Short mmCIF file of C-alpha atoms in Angstrom, two decimals:
data_model
loop_
_atom_site.label_atom_id
_atom_site.label_comp_id
_atom_site.label_asym_id
_atom_site.label_seq_id
_atom_site.Cartn_x
_atom_site.Cartn_y
_atom_site.Cartn_z
CA MET W 1 -20.18 -32.14 17.27
CA GLY W 2 -21.23 -29.21 15.05
CA PHE W 3 -21.08 -31.53 12.06
CA PHE W 4 -24.08 -33.40 13.26
CA ARG W 5 -26.27 -30.33 13.50
CA ILE W 6 -25.35 -29.33 9.94
CA PHE W 7 -26.05 -32.86 8.79
CA LEU W 8 -29.44 -32.84 10.48
CA PHE W 9 -30.24 -29.40 9.12
CA MET W 10 -29.35 -30.46 5.59
CA SER W 11 -31.44 -33.60 5.89
CA LEU W 12 -34.43 -31.53 6.97
CA VAL W 13 -33.86 -29.05 4.17
CA SER W 14 -33.65 -31.80 1.57
CA ILE W 15 -36.82 -33.42 2.91
CA SER W 16 -38.68 -30.11 2.70
CA VAL W 17 -37.36 -29.46 -0.81
CA CYS W 18 -38.49 -32.96 -1.85
CA GLN W 19 -41.93 -32.37 -0.43
CA GLU W 20 -42.24 -29.18 -2.41
CA ASN W 21 -41.41 -31.07 -5.59
CA LEU W 22 -44.16 -33.56 -4.83
CA ASN W 23 -46.73 -30.75 -4.74
CA PRO W 24 -47.00 -29.42 -8.31
CA ASP W 25 -50.37 -27.79 -7.53
CA LEU W 26 -48.92 -25.21 -5.16
CA PRO W 27 -49.20 -21.65 -6.50
CA ARG W 28 -45.94 -20.65 -8.14
CA PRO W 29 -45.04 -17.54 -6.09
CA LEU W 30 -44.99 -19.66 -2.92
CA ILE W 31 -42.43 -22.02 -4.38
CA ILE W 32 -40.18 -19.17 -5.45
CA GLU W 33 -40.44 -17.56 -2.03
CA LEU W 34 -39.55 -20.85 -0.36
CA GLN W 35 -36.62 -21.53 -2.65
CA GLU W 36 -35.30 -18.03 -2.19
CA SER W 37 -35.23 -18.45 1.55
CA ILE W 38 -33.81 -21.96 1.49
CA GLU W 39 -31.18 -21.70 -1.20
CA PRO W 40 -28.77 -19.30 0.53
CA GLN W 41 -29.02 -21.31 3.74
CA LEU W 42 -28.49 -24.55 1.86
CA ARG W 43 -25.53 -23.14 0.00
CA GLU W 44 -24.10 -21.89 3.27
CA SER W 45 -24.49 -25.32 4.87
CA VAL W 46 -22.86 -27.03 1.93
CA GLU W 47 -19.98 -24.56 2.13
CA GLU W 48 -19.69 -25.06 5.90
CA LEU W 49 -19.58 -28.83 5.52
CA LYS W 50 -16.94 -28.55 2.81
CA LEU W 51 -14.87 -26.35 5.10
CA GLN W 52 -15.22 -28.74 8.04
CA CYS W 53 -14.39 -31.82 5.97
CA GLY W 54 -11.47 -30.00 4.35
CA SER W 55 -10.15 -29.23 7.81
CA TRP W 56 -10.63 -32.86 8.86
CA ARG W 57 -8.71 -34.03 5.76
CA LEU W 58 -5.83 -31.64 6.51
CA ALA W 59 -5.66 -33.07 10.05
CA VAL W 60 -5.53 -36.58 8.56
CA GLU W 61 -2.78 -35.73 6.11
CA THR W 62 -0.63 -33.93 8.71
CA ASN W 63 -0.95 -36.80 11.18
CA ASN W 64 -2.69 -34.68 13.80
CA LEU W 65 -5.66 -37.00 14.34
CA SER W 66 -5.86 -39.68 16.95
CA PRO W 67 -6.15 -43.17 15.44
CA TRP W 68 -9.46 -43.37 13.55
CA LYS W 69 -11.45 -46.28 12.19
CA THR W 70 -13.76 -44.71 9.59
CA ILE W 71 -14.19 -41.37 7.90
CA PRO W 72 -16.79 -39.06 9.51
CA GLU W 73 -20.23 -39.96 8.17
CA GLU W 74 -20.98 -36.36 7.19
CA CYS W 75 -17.78 -36.28 5.09
CA ALA W 76 -18.71 -39.36 3.02
CA ASP W 77 -19.69 -37.31 -0.04
CA TYR W 78 -16.74 -34.98 0.41
CA VAL W 79 -14.23 -37.86 0.43
CA LYS W 80 -15.89 -39.54 -2.54
CA GLU W 81 -15.80 -36.31 -4.52
CA TYR W 82 -12.16 -35.73 -3.59
CA ILE W 83 -11.16 -39.23 -4.68
CA MET W 84 -13.25 -39.49 -7.82
CA GLY W 85 -12.77 -35.87 -8.91
CA ARG W 86 -9.52 -34.36 -10.11
CA ALA W 87 -8.05 -33.37 -6.74
CA TYR W 88 -6.78 -36.79 -5.62
CA GLY W 89 -5.02 -37.46 -8.92
CA MET W 90 -3.55 -33.97 -8.88
CA ASP W 91 -2.25 -34.44 -5.34
CA LEU W 92 -0.76 -37.84 -6.21
CA GLU W 93 0.97 -36.39 -9.22
CA ARG W 94 2.43 -33.53 -7.21
CA VAL W 95 3.98 -35.94 -4.71
CA SER W 96 5.70 -37.85 -7.51
CA ASN W 97 6.88 -34.64 -9.16
CA GLU W 98 8.38 -33.33 -5.91
CA ALA W 99 9.94 -36.69 -5.10
CA GLY W 100 11.35 -36.78 -8.62
CA LEU W 101 12.99 -33.38 -8.23
CA TYR W 102 14.62 -34.55 -5.01
CA ALA W 103 15.69 -37.93 -6.45
CA LYS W 104 17.42 -36.19 -9.35
CA SER W 105 19.15 -33.75 -7.00
CA VAL W 106 20.99 -36.32 -4.86
CA GLU W 107 24.32 -37.76 -5.86
CA LEU W 108 24.45 -41.52 -5.62
CA LYS W 109 27.55 -43.39 -4.51
CA GLU W 110 29.03 -46.09 -6.73
CA ASP W 111 28.51 -48.90 -4.23
CA GLY W 112 24.85 -49.64 -5.04
CA LYS W 113 23.77 -48.95 -1.47
CA ASP W 114 21.49 -45.98 -2.13
CA VAL W 115 17.89 -47.02 -1.59
CA TRP W 116 14.40 -45.72 -2.21
CA VAL W 117 11.73 -47.41 -0.08
CA PHE W 118 8.19 -47.71 -1.36
CA ASP W 119 5.06 -48.82 0.43
CA VAL W 120 2.70 -50.82 -1.83
CA ASP W 121 -1.03 -50.22 -1.17
CA GLU W 122 -2.25 -46.72 -2.08
CA THR W 123 1.38 -45.88 -2.91
CA LEU W 124 2.21 -48.05 -5.94
CA LEU W 125 -1.00 -50.06 -6.29
CA SER W 126 -4.46 -48.57 -5.98
CA ASN W 127 -7.22 -50.41 -4.11
CA LEU W 128 -9.84 -47.91 -5.28
CA PRO W 129 -11.95 -50.60 -7.00
CA TYR W 130 -12.31 -52.18 -3.53
CA TYR W 131 -12.88 -48.95 -1.59
CA ALA W 132 -15.41 -47.70 -4.12
CA GLU W 133 -17.48 -50.74 -3.15
CA HIS W 134 -17.03 -49.98 0.56
CA GLY W 135 -17.96 -46.31 0.87
CA TYR W 136 -14.46 -44.87 0.41
CA GLY W 137 -13.58 -45.46 4.05
CA LEU W 138 -17.07 -45.14 5.48
CA GLU W 139 -17.21 -48.83 6.43
CA VAL W 140 -15.08 -50.31 9.20
CA PHE W 141 -12.13 -52.19 7.67
CA ASP W 142 -13.04 -55.80 6.90
CA SER W 143 -9.80 -57.77 6.63
CA VAL W 144 -11.52 -60.88 5.22
CA ALA W 145 -13.18 -58.98 2.39
CA PHE W 146 -10.02 -56.98 1.73
CA ASP W 147 -7.82 -60.10 1.59
CA LYS W 148 -10.25 -61.56 -0.94
CA TRP W 149 -9.74 -58.46 -3.06
CA VAL W 150 -5.94 -58.70 -2.67
CA ASP W 151 -6.04 -62.35 -3.76
CA LYS W 152 -7.52 -61.29 -7.08
CA GLY W 153 -4.22 -59.57 -7.83
CA SER W 154 -5.94 -56.99 -9.98
CA ALA W 155 -5.14 -53.69 -8.24
CA PRO W 156 -4.14 -51.15 -10.90
CA ALA W 157 -1.01 -49.01 -10.72
CA ILE W 158 -1.15 -45.43 -9.55
CA GLU W 159 0.10 -44.06 -12.84
CA SER W 160 2.10 -41.13 -11.44
CA SER W 161 3.78 -43.49 -8.97
CA LEU W 162 4.69 -45.96 -11.70
CA LYS W 163 6.32 -43.19 -13.70
CA PHE W 164 8.24 -42.03 -10.65
CA TYR W 165 9.21 -45.62 -9.74
CA GLU W 166 10.71 -46.10 -13.20
CA GLY W 167 12.52 -42.77 -12.87
CA VAL W 168 14.06 -43.79 -9.56
CA LEU W 169 15.33 -47.06 -11.04
CA SER W 170 16.80 -45.33 -14.06
CA LEU W 171 18.68 -42.94 -11.75
CA GLY W 172 20.41 -45.97 -10.20
CA PHE W 173 18.60 -46.28 -6.86
CA LYS W 174 17.99 -49.70 -5.39
CA VAL W 175 14.26 -50.11 -4.81
CA PHE W 176 12.98 -51.82 -1.67
CA LEU W 177 9.26 -52.47 -1.32
CA LEU W 178 8.11 -52.53 2.30
CA THR W 179 4.47 -53.51 2.73
CA GLY W 180 2.12 -54.36 5.58
CA ARG W 181 0.78 -57.27 3.52
CA SER W 182 1.59 -60.67 4.94
CA GLU W 183 4.19 -63.14 3.70
CA GLU W 184 1.36 -65.45 2.57
CA GLN W 185 0.39 -62.79 0.05
CA ARG W 186 3.84 -62.69 -1.52
CA SER W 187 3.13 -64.46 -4.78
CA VAL W 188 -0.14 -62.68 -5.53
CA THR W 189 1.55 -59.36 -4.65
CA VAL W 190 4.45 -60.08 -7.00
CA GLU W 191 2.05 -61.05 -9.80
CA ASN W 192 -0.10 -57.97 -9.20
CA LEU W 193 2.90 -55.62 -9.16
CA ILE W 194 4.27 -57.09 -12.38
CA SER W 195 0.95 -57.05 -14.20
CA ALA W 196 0.53 -53.40 -13.12
CA GLY W 197 3.91 -52.59 -14.67
CA PHE W 198 6.33 -52.60 -11.70
CA GLN W 199 9.62 -54.40 -12.25
CA ASN W 200 13.18 -54.76 -11.05
CA TRP W 201 12.76 -54.08 -7.35
CA ASP W 202 15.61 -55.37 -5.22
CA LYS W 203 13.66 -56.49 -2.19
CA LEU W 204 10.03 -57.08 -1.35
CA VAL W 205 9.56 -57.15 2.42
CA LEU W 206 6.27 -58.48 3.81
CA ARG W 207 5.06 -59.13 7.37
CA GLY W 208 6.46 -62.45 8.56
CA PHE W 209 5.02 -64.58 11.34
CA GLU W 210 7.07 -62.68 13.93
CA ASP W 211 5.70 -59.33 12.76
CA HIS W 212 2.01 -59.99 13.33
CA GLY W 213 0.51 -57.82 16.03
CA LYS W 214 3.15 -55.12 15.67
CA THR W 215 2.06 -51.63 14.66
CA ALA W 216 3.07 -50.71 11.13
CA THR W 217 5.32 -48.00 12.58
CA LEU W 218 7.28 -50.54 14.65
CA TYR W 219 7.33 -53.26 11.96
CA LYS W 220 8.53 -50.87 9.26
CA SER W 221 11.06 -49.20 11.59
CA GLU W 222 12.59 -52.58 12.39
CA LYS W 223 12.81 -53.49 8.73
CA ARG W 224 14.37 -50.13 7.86
CA SER W 225 16.86 -50.54 10.69
CA ARG W 226 17.89 -53.88 9.24
CA MET W 227 18.45 -52.20 5.87
CA VAL W 228 20.66 -49.58 7.52
CA GLU W 229 22.56 -52.29 9.40
CA GLY W 230 23.10 -53.91 6.00
CA GLY W 231 24.95 -50.79 4.91
CA PHE W 232 22.13 -49.32 2.83
CA ARG W 233 21.43 -45.58 2.82
CA ILE W 234 17.71 -44.83 2.71
CA LEU W 235 17.59 -41.60 0.74
CA GLY W 236 13.88 -41.57 -0.06
CA ASN W 237 10.69 -43.15 1.22
CA SER W 238 7.21 -42.95 -0.29
CA GLY W 239 4.06 -43.93 1.58
CA ASP W 240 0.43 -42.97 2.02
CA GLN W 241 0.51 -43.56 5.81
CA TRP W 242 2.65 -41.75 8.35
CA SER W 243 3.38 -45.21 9.76
CA ASP W 244 5.26 -45.85 6.50
CA LEU W 245 7.50 -42.86 7.14
CA LEU W 246 7.95 -42.19 10.87
CA GLY W 247 9.79 -44.17 13.56
CA SER W 248 13.44 -45.14 13.62
CA SER W 249 15.94 -45.30 10.75
CA MET W 250 13.86 -42.73 8.91
CA SER W 251 14.67 -41.77 5.35
CA ILE W 252 16.60 -38.59 4.55
CA ARG W 253 13.41 -37.37 2.88
CA SER W 254 9.93 -38.81 3.10
CA PHE W 255 7.03 -38.28 0.72
CA LYS W 256 3.47 -38.56 1.99
CA LEU W 257 0.93 -39.62 -0.62
CA PRO W 258 -2.66 -38.55 0.07
CA ASN W 259 -5.09 -41.02 1.59
CA PRO W 260 -8.20 -39.80 3.41
CA MET W 261 -9.87 -43.25 3.30
CA TYR W 262 -8.14 -45.19 6.04
CA TYR W 263 -5.60 -44.99 8.82
CA ILE W 264 -2.95 -47.56 9.78
CA PRO W 265 -1.17 -46.99 13.12
CA MET Q 1 3.83 -24.27 -15.45
CA GLY Q 2 0.11 -24.59 -16.12
CA PHE Q 3 -0.52 -22.06 -13.37
CA PHE Q 4 0.98 -19.29 -15.44
CA ARG Q 5 -1.30 -19.92 -18.40
CA ILE Q 6 -4.37 -19.77 -16.18
CA PHE Q 7 -3.05 -16.60 -14.58
CA LEU Q 8 -2.50 -15.04 -18.00
CA PHE Q 9 -5.90 -16.19 -19.20
CA MET Q 10 -7.62 -14.71 -16.17
CA SER Q 11 -5.77 -11.43 -16.55
CA LEU Q 12 -6.92 -11.20 -20.18
CA VAL Q 13 -10.46 -12.09 -19.21
CA SER Q 14 -10.55 -9.46 -16.48
CA ILE Q 15 -9.13 -6.85 -18.86
CA SER Q 16 -11.78 -7.64 -21.45
CA VAL Q 17 -14.52 -7.54 -18.81
CA CYS Q 18 -13.21 -4.17 -17.61
CA GLN Q 19 -13.20 -2.82 -21.15
CA GLU Q 20 -16.80 -3.88 -21.57
CA ASN Q 21 -17.69 -1.99 -18.43
CA LEU Q 22 -16.01 1.09 -19.84
CA ASN Q 23 -18.29 0.95 -22.88
CA PRO Q 24 -21.81 1.71 -21.66
CA ASP Q 25 -22.95 2.57 -25.18
CA LEU Q 26 -22.66 -1.00 -26.48
CA PRO Q 27 -26.04 -2.55 -27.34
CA ARG Q 28 -27.24 -4.65 -24.41
CA PRO Q 29 -27.63 -8.04 -26.16
CA LEU Q 30 -23.96 -8.04 -27.09
CA ILE Q 31 -22.91 -7.64 -23.46
CA ILE Q 32 -25.13 -10.52 -22.39
CA GLU Q 33 -23.75 -12.72 -25.13
CA LEU Q 34 -20.20 -11.90 -24.12
CA GLN Q 35 -20.85 -12.53 -20.43
CA GLU Q 36 -22.54 -15.81 -21.18
CA SER Q 37 -19.52 -17.06 -23.06
CA ILE Q 38 -16.99 -15.78 -20.55
CA GLU Q 39 -18.62 -16.65 -17.27
CA PRO Q 40 -18.43 -20.48 -17.46
CA GLN Q 41 -14.81 -20.28 -18.61
CA LEU Q 42 -13.98 -17.79 -15.89
CA ARG Q 43 -15.67 -19.91 -13.26
CA GLU Q 44 -13.79 -22.94 -14.54
CA SER Q 45 -10.48 -21.11 -14.36
CA VAL Q 46 -11.19 -19.91 -10.83
CA GLU Q 47 -12.06 -23.48 -9.83
CA GLU Q 48 -8.93 -24.83 -11.52
CA LEU Q 49 -6.73 -22.32 -9.71
CA LYS Q 50 -8.36 -23.15 -6.38
CA LEU Q 51 -7.70 -26.83 -7.03
CA GLN Q 52 -4.08 -26.22 -7.96
CA CYS Q 53 -3.42 -23.95 -4.98
CA GLY Q 54 -5.19 -26.39 -2.66
CA SER Q 55 -2.92 -29.12 -3.93
CA TRP Q 56 0.11 -26.88 -3.40
CA ARG Q 57 -1.01 -26.16 0.18
CA LEU Q 58 -1.43 -29.87 0.92
CA ALA Q 59 2.11 -30.46 -0.34
CA VAL Q 60 3.34 -27.69 1.96
CA GLU Q 61 1.54 -29.05 5.00
CA THR Q 62 2.70 -32.64 4.42
CA ASN Q 63 6.32 -31.57 3.95
CA ASN Q 64 6.50 -32.86 0.39
CA LEU Q 65 7.82 -29.65 -1.14
CA SER Q 66 11.43 -28.80 -1.67
CA PRO Q 67 12.54 -25.76 0.34
CA TRP Q 68 10.63 -22.73 -0.96
CA LYS Q 69 11.13 -19.01 -0.50
CA THR Q 70 7.76 -17.49 -1.38
CA ILE Q 71 4.25 -18.68 -2.08
CA PRO Q 72 3.40 -19.13 -5.80
CA GLU Q 73 2.33 -15.77 -7.23
CA GLU Q 74 -0.88 -17.22 -8.66
CA CYS Q 75 -1.83 -18.50 -5.19
CA ALA Q 76 -1.53 -15.09 -3.51
CA ASP Q 77 -5.31 -14.55 -3.35
CA TYR Q 78 -5.91 -18.17 -2.36
CA VAL Q 79 -3.52 -17.95 0.61
CA LYS Q 80 -4.92 -14.59 1.68
CA GLU Q 81 -8.47 -15.94 1.57
CA TYR Q 82 -7.43 -19.06 3.49
CA ILE Q 83 -5.74 -17.05 6.22
CA MET Q 84 -8.30 -14.26 6.52
CA GLY Q 85 -11.36 -16.45 6.05
CA ARG Q 86 -12.59 -19.09 8.49
CA ALA Q 87 -10.46 -22.02 7.30
CA TYR Q 88 -7.17 -21.07 8.96
CA GLY Q 89 -8.80 -20.48 12.35
CA MET Q 90 -10.75 -23.71 12.02
CA ASP Q 91 -7.59 -25.66 11.19
CA LEU Q 92 -5.71 -24.10 14.12
CA GLU Q 93 -8.53 -24.96 16.47
CA ARG Q 94 -8.64 -28.57 15.31
CA VAL Q 95 -4.91 -29.00 16.00
CA SER Q 96 -5.39 -27.78 19.58
CA ASN Q 97 -8.44 -29.97 20.07
CA GLU Q 98 -6.64 -33.08 18.86
CA ALA Q 99 -3.54 -32.25 20.88
CA GLY Q 100 -5.78 -31.71 23.90
CA LEU Q 101 -7.38 -35.14 23.54
CA TYR Q 102 -3.94 -36.72 23.41
CA ALA Q 103 -2.58 -34.65 26.33
CA LYS Q 104 -5.49 -35.76 28.52
CA SER Q 105 -5.03 -39.39 27.52
CA VAL Q 106 -1.42 -39.78 28.69
CA GLU Q 107 -0.56 -40.61 32.26
CA LEU Q 108 2.11 -38.36 33.72
CA LYS Q 109 4.74 -39.62 36.12
CA GLU Q 110 5.17 -37.94 39.49
CA ASP Q 111 8.72 -36.79 38.86
CA GLY Q 112 7.88 -33.63 36.90
CA LYS Q 113 9.84 -34.78 33.89
CA ASP Q 114 6.96 -34.96 31.39
CA VAL Q 115 7.34 -32.17 28.87
CA TRP Q 116 5.34 -30.48 26.14
CA VAL Q 117 7.48 -28.50 23.68
CA PHE Q 118 6.03 -25.48 21.89
CA ASP Q 119 7.45 -23.43 19.09
CA VAL Q 120 6.64 -19.72 19.38
CA ASP Q 121 6.00 -17.93 16.06
CA GLU Q 122 2.78 -19.03 14.28
CA THR Q 123 2.38 -21.61 17.05
CA LEU Q 124 1.72 -19.53 20.19
CA LEU Q 125 2.14 -16.01 18.84
CA SER Q 126 0.71 -14.83 15.54
CA ASN Q 127 2.71 -12.60 13.23
CA LEU Q 128 -0.27 -12.05 10.96
CA PRO Q 129 -0.18 -8.25 11.43
CA TYR Q 130 3.31 -8.39 9.90
CA TYR Q 131 2.51 -10.87 7.13
CA ALA Q 132 -0.66 -9.01 6.16
CA GLU Q 133 1.62 -6.09 5.32
CA HIS Q 134 3.93 -8.35 3.30
CA GLY Q 135 1.59 -10.24 0.99
CA TYR Q 136 1.00 -13.28 3.24
CA GLY Q 137 4.21 -14.90 2.11
CA LEU Q 138 4.37 -13.40 -1.36
CA GLU Q 139 7.43 -11.31 -0.52
CA VAL Q 140 10.86 -12.86 0.10
CA PHE Q 141 11.53 -12.96 3.86
CA ASP Q 142 13.14 -9.72 5.04
CA SER Q 143 14.87 -10.45 8.34
CA VAL Q 144 15.54 -6.76 9.10
CA ALA Q 145 11.88 -5.77 8.69
CA PHE Q 146 10.73 -8.85 10.57
CA ASP Q 147 13.10 -8.22 13.50
CA LYS Q 148 11.73 -4.69 13.69
CA TRP Q 149 8.25 -6.17 14.01
CA VAL Q 150 9.44 -8.66 16.66
CA ASP Q 151 11.01 -5.81 18.64
CA LYS Q 152 7.60 -4.18 18.98
CA GLY Q 153 6.58 -7.15 21.12
CA SER Q 154 2.99 -6.83 20.03
CA ALA Q 155 2.27 -10.18 18.34
CA PRO Q 156 -1.14 -11.40 19.52
CA ALA Q 157 -1.78 -14.90 20.86
CA ILE Q 158 -3.30 -17.60 18.69
CA GLU Q 159 -6.35 -17.99 20.89
CA SER Q 160 -6.85 -21.74 20.43
CA SER Q 161 -3.16 -22.31 21.19
CA LEU Q 162 -3.38 -20.20 24.37
CA LYS Q 163 -6.32 -22.26 25.59
CA PHE Q 164 -4.46 -25.48 24.83
CA TYR Q 165 -1.27 -24.16 26.46
CA GLU Q 166 -3.18 -23.45 29.66
CA GLY Q 167 -4.75 -26.91 29.50
CA VAL Q 168 -1.35 -28.56 29.17
CA LEU Q 169 -0.06 -26.69 32.23
CA SER Q 170 -3.10 -27.57 34.29
CA LEU Q 171 -2.60 -31.26 33.45
CA GLY Q 172 0.83 -31.05 35.05
CA PHE Q 173 3.13 -30.99 32.02
CA LYS Q 174 6.31 -28.97 32.11
CA VAL Q 175 6.28 -26.52 29.22
CA PHE Q 176 9.44 -25.82 27.23
CA LEU Q 177 9.39 -23.13 24.57
CA LEU Q 178 11.85 -23.78 21.75
CA THR Q 179 12.09 -20.94 19.25
CA GLY Q 180 14.25 -20.00 16.30
CA ARG Q 181 14.38 -16.43 17.61
CA SER Q 182 17.81 -15.32 18.75
CA GLU Q 183 19.02 -14.92 22.34
CA GLU Q 184 19.14 -11.14 21.81
CA GLN Q 185 15.37 -11.20 21.43
CA ARG Q 186 14.85 -12.90 24.79
CA SER Q 187 13.45 -9.99 26.77
CA VAL Q 188 11.10 -8.73 24.07
CA THR Q 189 9.91 -12.29 23.51
CA VAL Q 190 9.23 -12.81 27.21
CA GLU Q 191 7.34 -9.50 27.38
CA ASN Q 192 5.34 -10.33 24.26
CA LEU Q 193 4.43 -13.81 25.50
CA ILE Q 194 3.31 -12.47 28.87
CA SER Q 195 1.30 -9.61 27.42
CA ALA Q 196 -0.39 -12.11 25.07
CA GLY Q 197 -1.38 -14.25 28.08
CA PHE Q 198 1.28 -16.98 28.21
CA GLN Q 199 2.71 -17.75 31.64
CA ASN Q 200 4.54 -20.31 33.73
CA TRP Q 201 6.70 -21.96 31.11
CA ASP Q 202 9.67 -23.83 32.54
CA LYS Q 203 12.23 -23.05 29.87
CA LEU Q 204 12.51 -20.64 26.99
CA VAL Q 205 15.24 -21.79 24.60
CA LEU Q 206 16.45 -19.34 21.95
CA ARG Q 207 19.25 -19.54 19.35
CA GLY Q 208 22.55 -18.79 21.03
CA PHE Q 209 25.70 -17.56 19.29
CA GLU Q 210 26.78 -21.18 18.63
CA ASP Q 211 23.46 -21.99 16.93
CA HIS Q 212 23.60 -19.39 14.18
CA GLY Q 213 23.86 -20.87 10.71
CA LYS Q 214 22.35 -24.19 11.77
CA THR Q 215 19.12 -25.33 10.15
CA ALA Q 216 16.14 -25.18 12.47
CA THR Q 217 15.87 -28.98 12.24
CA LEU Q 218 19.43 -29.42 13.54
CA TYR Q 219 19.24 -26.65 16.15
CA LYS Q 220 15.94 -27.90 17.56
CA SER Q 221 17.07 -31.55 17.46
CA GLU Q 222 20.16 -30.67 19.48
CA LYS Q 223 18.10 -28.78 22.04
CA ARG Q 224 15.59 -31.63 22.33
CA SER Q 225 18.44 -34.12 22.74
CA ARG Q 226 19.75 -32.02 25.62
CA MET Q 227 16.29 -32.15 27.23
CA VAL Q 228 16.23 -35.93 26.89
CA GLU Q 229 19.76 -36.17 28.33
CA GLY Q 230 18.43 -34.14 31.25
CA GLY Q 231 15.95 -36.91 31.97
CA PHE Q 232 12.91 -35.20 30.46
CA ARG Q 233 10.34 -37.17 28.46
CA ILE Q 234 9.03 -35.18 25.48
CA LEU Q 235 5.45 -36.40 25.19
CA GLY Q 236 4.10 -33.67 22.93
CA ASN Q 237 5.44 -31.08 20.51
CA SER Q 238 3.52 -28.35 18.71
CA GLY Q 239 4.91 -26.41 15.77
CA ASP Q 240 3.89 -24.83 12.48
CA GLN Q 241 7.07 -26.02 10.69
CA TRP Q 242 8.18 -29.60 10.13
CA SER Q 243 11.61 -28.39 11.26
CA ASP Q 244 10.01 -27.90 14.70
CA LEU Q 245 8.98 -31.55 14.78
CA LEU Q 246 11.36 -33.76 12.79
CA GLY Q 247 14.98 -34.77 13.44
CA SER Q 248 16.40 -36.54 16.47
CA SER Q 249 14.88 -36.90 19.96
CA MET Q 250 11.44 -36.50 18.42
CA SER Q 251 8.38 -36.23 20.59
CA ILE Q 252 6.08 -39.21 21.19
CA ARG Q 253 3.45 -37.26 19.28
CA SER Q 254 3.84 -34.15 17.18
CA PHE Q 255 1.19 -31.65 16.16
CA LYS Q 256 1.59 -29.66 12.97
CA LEU Q 257 -0.12 -26.28 12.97
CA PRO Q 258 -1.02 -24.91 9.53
CA ASN Q 259 1.21 -22.33 7.89
CA PRO Q 260 1.12 -21.82 4.14
CA MET Q 261 2.96 -18.46 4.35
CA TYR Q 262 6.58 -19.42 4.88
CA TYR Q 263 9.00 -22.31 5.13
CA ILE Q 264 11.91 -22.75 7.54
CA PRO Q 265 14.34 -25.60 6.78
#
């Protein structure tokens, strides 16, 4: 793809720039001439790459991409900058604000059957400390290493989500947590959630033995259907994956948190 | 909101810069001093606004926003630049490419019941000539003026969508067009589609008398349900609005084309 050519071009440019820096004896006018001819091209390539990676990220967030295993290599810096800069936090906050406006706008019945469903990872808890060590999605997912990280129980809260979570509870919603984590991780998940500040959920649903091998879309749809069969009304659903939100027994409104680091089908 | 303060700040900055330009008699060092102090702040404000508007656009494209009538005033330039620059075209092209990969990957049955559903406006046909005259979404939707534009029948094709449309037909899909336009606009819509290069669709469904007043989500869901009742399998669906894609009888896969200019519930 075109990405690769840009990547190659930029590598060559950076090599040639480095070589110039290693040659302090070159007459000064030559350096200026070289920089003048390289800089606009370099800037253009950086802009082009930003544009391409921005377009890739939009495709991720709108669920247009086919299942993918890692972020494009040439977008590694772009994704890191997005996550570690202000944009990711700003996007997360906006989701909670919009969800909050909706949550306040709906009238709850008196029967305690109005539910908000939350995913856990990258929705309530942040695994950034883990992903920072693994290239922000550049490495193929390693379930052994990730489970080790989960077992530490030290994932911090996404602050804007915690605030929204507390708001939802205070409005009188029942809160159901529906996670792709396995039943064996229940106690460490409970401990982690509590130490991160989450309390008073009504249900924590994890993958049981019978759910292994199912796609997240199917597993979560089945669990939502069971909630609906139990008489609950799913008014809101928050998740960072479309597989948290789509399928059967969908919520009245769904809120997609940003996540350009990984994809779960 | 914070937007407004930035907007105000930038207006003041641009006024002060203009006033400087109107004063050619000022001693030169003073101008330089002023520019040096303003430029970093100005650049920062421009960056901040870009970040905020980018975050707003992501919320639009992921369907997180509450129904909205116009784009935020402070994002007018941002949206215009997005649409008229390379990003919009690049995003459109990526949707068609991804949809094309999926379309090629599915195996069609021999019974001619495999369907791809397309929306029309901002999916196959582009109303950019109209929206360019109306602030790219900055003005409240004016159905009388828009219908006048539609009646001209001169909306151009979105080129990447036309190419994809032809690919879908050549793979053997049946193509159903499902538009929010009204039945009275049938003949002008047919003429416009044909003159823009679209041919050989199997059905063109428009809003009948009984559909007026329904949300697009409900109207399109009902029409899709009727397709399914007719034995058709909706394997793909392309639309620029989430109301083209969500609801009942949803497609196996949906493709969301970008559109930061307007929202249809």
